[in-house]
Amino acid sequence: MDAILGQVLRNAVWERLDLLTELASRADAPSLLSVARSELPRLTEGWRALLAAHEPDEKGNCPECSGRWRQQKSPCSVWRAAYEHLVAGGLAPRPARHLREAPVTPPVTRTRRAVARAH
């Protein structure tokens, strides 16, 4: 059940990002301004919450990316992605998700096989 809920949540987020990308590239100026005023604060708060969870601890490790046996030094991949997208030119428009290269599909695990059999 957790895998199904996770997939529903992921799909909803991807669809929302696709919608925002579409609006950014095709909306008229008044509509774009309206969307920017409502969505930019939500997006910046989302980034802040995500980055706060990945703030390094007193040892300089990311508490979210570190595991029991392997510590992830800061800056972790989340902070690097934030820098890339928010500071180092990532504010430039990006192609819609369906136009980007497909991500590498993770290997099928026992959990994924169980979910696939359930359908």
XYZ file of C-alpha atoms in Angstrom:
119
model
C 0.000 0.000 0.000
C 2.875 2.402 0.794
C 4.355 1.829 -2.656
C 1.044 2.649 -4.332
C 0.579 5.790 -2.250
C 4.160 6.799 -2.987
C 3.569 6.399 -6.712
C 0.350 8.443 -6.527
C 2.199 11.226 -4.689
C 5.110 11.172 -7.134
C 2.777 11.281 -10.135
C 0.859 14.217 -8.659
C 4.075 16.172 -8.094
C 5.369 15.444 -11.608
C 2.030 16.492 -13.099
C 2.059 19.741 -11.122
C 5.595 20.518 -12.253
C 4.624 19.768 -15.853
C 1.616 22.084 -15.549
C 3.768 24.902 -14.177
C 6.327 24.398 -16.947
C 3.557 24.515 -19.527
C 2.089 27.675 -18.015
C 5.501 29.332 -17.889
C 6.081 28.674 -21.574
C 2.596 29.325 -22.984
C 0.515 31.527 -20.681
C -0.252 35.118 -21.587
C 1.301 37.860 -19.451
C -1.657 38.463 -17.062
C -2.107 34.723 -16.470
C 1.619 34.248 -15.960
C 1.711 37.066 -13.425
C -1.192 35.509 -11.527
C 0.467 32.097 -11.484
C 3.796 33.600 -10.402
C 2.180 35.426 -7.501
C 0.465 32.300 -6.233
C 3.084 29.658 -7.020
C 6.449 31.338 -6.352
C 5.830 31.680 -2.603
C 4.716 28.028 -2.456
C 7.775 26.879 -4.388
C 10.196 28.907 -2.285
C 8.639 27.594 0.925
C 8.931 24.066 -0.438
C 12.623 24.584 -1.191
C 13.156 26.066 2.271
C 11.512 23.083 3.963
C 13.514 20.623 1.884
C 16.792 22.429 2.522
C 16.086 22.766 6.248
C 15.737 18.974 6.449
C 19.140 18.662 4.747
C 20.982 21.205 6.924
C 24.255 19.673 8.093
C 24.498 18.475 11.672
C 27.261 19.450 14.099
C 29.630 16.992 12.377
C 28.937 18.449 8.909
C 26.833 15.494 7.764
C 23.432 15.637 6.113
C 21.000 13.923 8.503
C 18.585 12.970 5.701
C 21.141 11.540 3.264
C 23.270 9.797 5.881
C 22.649 6.214 6.818
C 23.592 4.146 9.776
C 26.794 2.888 8.163
C 27.623 5.697 5.735
C 27.658 9.387 6.494
C 26.988 11.904 3.707
C 29.088 15.034 4.102
C 27.504 18.357 3.342
C 26.758 19.687 0.819
C 24.599 16.727 -0.099
C 22.976 16.211 -3.504
C 19.909 18.215 -2.433
C 21.999 21.277 -1.596
C 24.016 20.859 -4.809
C 20.804 20.640 -6.858
C 19.430 23.722 -5.093
C 22.567 25.654 -5.940
C 22.542 24.459 -9.542
C 18.881 25.320 -10.115
C 18.479 28.436 -8.003
C 21.873 30.159 -8.170
C 24.050 28.879 -11.001
C 21.665 29.500 -13.861
C 18.973 26.982 -13.060
C 16.361 29.688 -13.302
C 16.496 29.353 -17.079
C 13.480 27.527 -18.534
C 13.760 23.774 -18.643
C 12.020 21.530 -21.175
C 8.807 19.871 -20.053
C 9.272 16.515 -18.354
C 8.047 14.553 -21.370
C 10.699 16.254 -23.539
C 13.610 15.402 -21.239
C 15.621 12.200 -21.379
C 13.986 9.351 -19.522
C 15.547 8.643 -16.116
C 17.318 5.362 -15.603
C 14.796 2.863 -14.293
C 15.873 1.293 -11.010
C 16.166 -2.474 -10.951
C 12.999 -4.337 -10.080
C 13.013 -5.156 -6.406
C 10.855 -7.526 -4.451
C 8.644 -4.616 -3.347
C 8.158 -3.364 -6.914
C 7.387 -6.893 -8.148
C 4.783 -7.280 -5.402
C 3.133 -4.023 -6.426
C 3.201 -5.045 -10.092
C 1.558 -8.385 -9.256
C -1.145 -6.599 -7.255
C -2.345 -4.853 -10.429
